[in-house]
Amino acid sequence: ETGVTQTPRHLVMGMTNKKSLKCEQHLGHNAMYWYKQSAKKPLELMFVYNFKEQTENNSVPSRFSPECPNSSHLFLHLHTLQPEDSALYLCASSQVDRGLGYTFGSGTRLTVV
Amino acid sequence: EDKVVQSPLSLVVHEGDTVTLNCSYEVTNFRSLLWYKQEKKAPTFLFMLTSSGIEKKSGRLSSILDKKELFSILNITATQTGDSAIYLCAVEDGPGGGADGLTFGKGTHLIIQP
């Protein structure tokens, strides 16, 4: 266990479904992130939340909608996804300006059918 | 274009060999360079480098940063089959004072054969 917990571990959804990914960190960090990892591509930063405020949205399509109700929880709401959105979605957290690195969760393997 | 470039993309060696993995970067406001090991899902933290020329070591792994030439290397000596994994290099790029996230390379897929 890394201290960052993601659920579910695996998710299969149809293109018309609505689902949510959940991330919870138990490290007392103040920043949380969503990354997408597709085959043969680098991890791509999707969203950044710093003290619950979204500070970055890397041109992510609106079918991905993040939510950060507090500094320990992060959600990624999904709707009308495409098959090319199938990937491993990783959550990470960090303590800003402490220089202690980023801690990742185990990810949610998403398959869109 | 790629901001973080890792080489080689894949490498197969025998147990006991020494390997050197490379990472070059090009960013505007460099803050730190990080190495991660990814075996199944969660990337696990190896090193964080901020200063040039200072080697960081952890057991058989070591890493060093060259901020003038904009690259870092990760060395693994006396490799074991458990070292088989994808090694990720990432750069923290931003003005500081806030959360900036990481820019990753594609990774080096290392396979250690018995």
Coordinates of C-alpha atoms in Angstrom, one line a residue:
Chain A
E1 CA 0.0 0.0 0.0
T2 CA 1.4 3.4 -1.0
G3 CA -1.0 5.5 1.0
V4 CA -2.9 6.4 -2.1
T5 CA -6.0 4.2 -2.7
Q6 CA -7.9 4.0 -5.9
T7 CA -11.2 2.3 -6.6
P8 CA -12.3 0.4 -8.5
R9 CA -9.2 -1.5 -9.7
H10 CA -10.9 -2.5 -13.0
L11 CA -13.8 -1.0 -14.8
V12 CA -15.6 -1.9 -18.0
M13 CA -18.1 0.5 -19.3
G14 CA -20.2 1.1 -22.4
M15 CA -19.9 4.4 -24.3
T16 CA -23.3 5.6 -23.0
N17 CA -22.6 4.8 -19.3
K18 CA -21.7 7.2 -16.5
K19 CA -19.2 6.1 -13.9
S20 CA -16.8 7.6 -11.4
L21 CA -13.2 6.8 -10.3
K22 CA -12.3 7.4 -6.7
C23 CA -8.9 8.3 -5.2
E24 CA -8.2 8.7 -1.5
Q25 CA -4.8 9.7 0.1
H26 CA -3.9 9.0 3.7
L27 CA -0.6 11.0 3.6
G28 CA -1.7 14.4 4.6
H29 CA -0.7 15.8 1.2
N30 CA -2.2 19.0 -0.1
A31 CA -2.1 18.4 -3.9
M32 CA -3.7 15.6 -6.0
Y33 CA -3.4 14.7 -9.6
W34 CA -5.0 12.5 -12.3
Y35 CA -2.8 10.9 -14.9
K36 CA -3.6 8.7 -17.9
Q37 CA -1.3 5.9 -19.0
S38 CA -2.0 4.5 -22.5
A39 CA 0.0 1.8 -24.2
K40 CA 3.3 3.0 -25.7
K41 CA 2.7 6.6 -24.6
P42 CA 4.1 8.5 -21.7
L43 CA 2.0 9.1 -18.6
E44 CA -0.1 12.2 -19.4
L45 CA -1.0 14.7 -16.7
M46 CA -4.8 15.4 -16.9
F47 CA -5.8 17.5 -13.8
V48 CA -4.0 19.1 -10.9
Y49 CA -5.7 20.1 -7.6
N50 CA -3.8 22.3 -5.1
F51 CA -5.5 22.8 -1.8
K52 CA -8.8 21.6 -3.4
E53 CA -8.6 24.2 -6.2
Q54 CA -8.1 23.0 -9.7
T55 CA -5.0 24.7 -11.0
E56 CA -4.4 22.8 -14.3
N57 CA -6.5 21.1 -17.0
N58 CA -4.3 19.8 -19.7
S59 CA -6.8 20.1 -22.6
V60 CA -8.7 17.2 -21.4
P61 CA -12.1 16.5 -23.2
S62 CA -15.2 17.5 -21.2
R63 CA -16.3 13.9 -21.0
F64 CA -13.8 13.7 -18.1
S65 CA -14.9 15.8 -15.1
P66 CA -12.8 16.0 -12.0
E67 CA -14.0 16.7 -8.5
C68 CA -12.0 17.4 -5.3
P69 CA -14.3 17.8 -2.3
N70 CA -11.4 18.0 0.2
S71 CA -7.6 17.6 0.2
S72 CA -7.9 13.8 0.8
H73 CA -10.4 12.8 -1.9
L74 CA -10.4 13.1 -5.7
F75 CA -12.9 11.8 -8.2
L76 CA -12.9 11.5 -11.9
H77 CA -16.4 11.4 -13.4
L78 CA -16.8 9.7 -16.8
H79 CA -19.6 10.0 -19.3
T80 CA -20.0 9.1 -23.0
L81 CA -16.4 7.9 -23.3
Q82 CA -14.8 6.6 -26.5
P83 CA -12.9 3.3 -26.9
E84 CA -9.6 5.3 -27.2
D85 CA -10.2 6.4 -23.6
S86 CA -9.4 2.9 -22.5
A87 CA -6.2 3.2 -20.4
L88 CA -4.8 3.0 -16.9
Y89 CA -5.9 6.0 -14.8
L90 CA -3.5 6.8 -12.0
C91 CA -4.0 9.2 -9.1
A92 CA -1.1 10.8 -7.3
S93 CA -0.6 13.1 -4.4
S94 CA 2.2 15.4 -3.1
Q95 CA 3.0 17.9 -0.5
V96 CA 3.7 21.1 -2.4
D97 CA 7.1 22.7 -1.9
R98 CA 8.4 20.0 0.4
G99 CA 10.4 18.3 -2.3
L100 CA 9.4 14.8 -1.2
G101 CA 8.2 13.5 -4.5
Y102 CA 4.8 12.2 -5.7
T103 CA 3.1 9.1 -4.4
F104 CA 1.0 7.1 -6.9
G105 CA -2.0 4.8 -6.4
S106 CA -2.3 1.5 -8.1
G107 CA -4.6 2.8 -10.8
T108 CA -7.9 1.9 -12.3
R109 CA -7.8 -0.1 -15.5
L110 CA -10.6 1.3 -17.6
T111 CA -12.0 -0.5 -20.7
V112 CA -14.6 1.3 -22.8
V113 CA -16.6 -1.0 -25.0
Chain B
E1 CA 7.7 17.5 -29.2
D2 CA 8.9 15.3 -26.3
K3 CA 10.2 17.2 -23.4
V4 CA 11.5 14.1 -21.6
V5 CA 13.3 11.5 -23.6
Q6 CA 14.4 8.2 -22.3
S7 CA 16.8 5.7 -23.8
P8 CA 16.9 2.9 -24.5
L9 CA 13.2 2.2 -24.7
S10 CA 13.8 -1.5 -24.0
L11 CA 16.8 -3.5 -22.7
V12 CA 17.4 -7.2 -22.1
V13 CA 20.4 -8.2 -20.0
H14 CA 21.5 -11.2 -18.0
E15 CA 21.4 -11.4 -14.2
G16 CA 24.5 -9.9 -12.7
D17 CA 25.0 -7.3 -15.5
T18 CA 25.2 -3.6 -14.8
V19 CA 22.8 -1.3 -16.7
T20 CA 22.7 2.4 -17.3
L21 CA 19.4 4.1 -18.2
N22 CA 19.3 7.5 -19.7
C23 CA 17.0 10.5 -19.5
S24 CA 17.3 13.8 -21.2
Y25 CA 15.0 16.7 -20.7
E26 CA 14.1 20.1 -22.0
V27 CA 11.8 22.3 -19.9
T28 CA 11.5 26.0 -19.1
N29 CA 11.5 26.1 -15.3
F30 CA 13.3 23.0 -14.1
R31 CA 12.7 22.1 -10.4
S32 CA 13.5 18.5 -10.1
L33 CA 13.9 15.2 -11.9
L34 CA 12.4 12.0 -10.5
W35 CA 12.9 8.3 -11.2
Y36 CA 10.2 5.7 -10.7
K37 CA 10.0 1.9 -11.0
Q38 CA 6.7 0.5 -12.4
E39 CA 6.2 -3.2 -12.1
K40 CA 2.5 -3.8 -12.4
K41 CA 0.5 -0.7 -11.7
A42 CA 1.6 1.9 -9.2
P43 CA 4.9 3.6 -10.1
T44 CA 7.1 3.5 -7.0
F45 CA 9.5 6.3 -6.1
L46 CA 13.2 5.7 -6.5
F47 CA 15.0 9.1 -6.5
M48 CA 14.5 12.8 -6.6
L49 CA 17.3 14.9 -8.0
T50 CA 17.6 18.7 -7.8
S51 CA 21.3 19.4 -7.8
S52 CA 24.0 18.6 -10.4
G53 CA 26.7 16.2 -9.7
I54 CA 25.4 14.8 -6.4
E55 CA 25.0 11.0 -6.7
K56 CA 22.0 9.5 -4.9
K57 CA 22.3 5.8 -3.9
S58 CA 19.9 3.2 -2.6
G59 CA 21.4 -0.3 -2.5
R60 CA 22.4 -1.4 -6.0
L61 CA 20.7 1.7 -7.6
S62 CA 22.3 5.1 -8.1
S63 CA 21.4 8.2 -10.0
I64 CA 23.0 11.5 -10.9
L65 CA 21.9 14.7 -12.6
D66 CA 23.7 17.0 -15.0
K67 CA 21.8 20.3 -15.1
K68 CA 24.2 21.8 -17.7
E69 CA 23.8 19.0 -20.2
L70 CA 20.2 18.4 -19.2
F71 CA 20.3 14.7 -18.5
S72 CA 20.3 12.1 -15.8
I73 CA 21.3 8.5 -15.6
L74 CA 20.1 5.6 -13.5
N75 CA 22.6 2.8 -12.8
I76 CA 21.7 -0.6 -11.5
T77 CA 24.6 -2.9 -10.6
A78 CA 24.5 -6.7 -10.1
T79 CA 21.0 -6.9 -11.6
Q80 CA 18.5 -9.4 -10.4
T81 CA 15.3 -10.8 -12.0
G82 CA 13.3 -8.6 -9.5
D83 CA 14.7 -5.5 -11.2
S84 CA 12.7 -6.3 -14.3
A85 CA 10.2 -3.4 -14.7
I86 CA 9.6 -0.2 -16.6
Y87 CA 11.8 2.6 -15.3
L88 CA 10.2 6.1 -15.7
C89 CA 11.9 9.4 -15.7
A90 CA 9.9 12.5 -14.9
V91 CA 10.6 16.2 -14.6
E92 CA 8.9 18.7 -12.4
D93 CA 8.6 21.9 -14.3
G94 CA 7.1 25.1 -13.0
P95 CA 7.6 28.4 -11.3
G96 CA 7.3 27.0 -7.8
G97 CA 4.9 27.8 -5.0
G98 CA 2.2 25.5 -6.3
A99 CA 1.5 22.0 -7.6
D100 CA 2.8 21.6 -11.2
G101 CA 2.6 17.8 -11.7
L102 CA 5.2 15.8 -13.6
T103 CA 6.1 15.4 -17.3
F104 CA 7.1 11.8 -18.0
G105 CA 9.2 10.1 -20.6
K106 CA 8.0 6.9 -22.3
G107 CA 10.0 4.7 -19.9
T108 CA 12.7 2.1 -20.4
H109 CA 11.4 -1.5 -20.3
L110 CA 14.1 -3.5 -18.6
I111 CA 14.1 -7.3 -18.7
I112 CA 16.6 -9.3 -16.6
Q113 CA 17.1 -12.8 -17.8
P114 CA 18.2 -15.5 -15.3

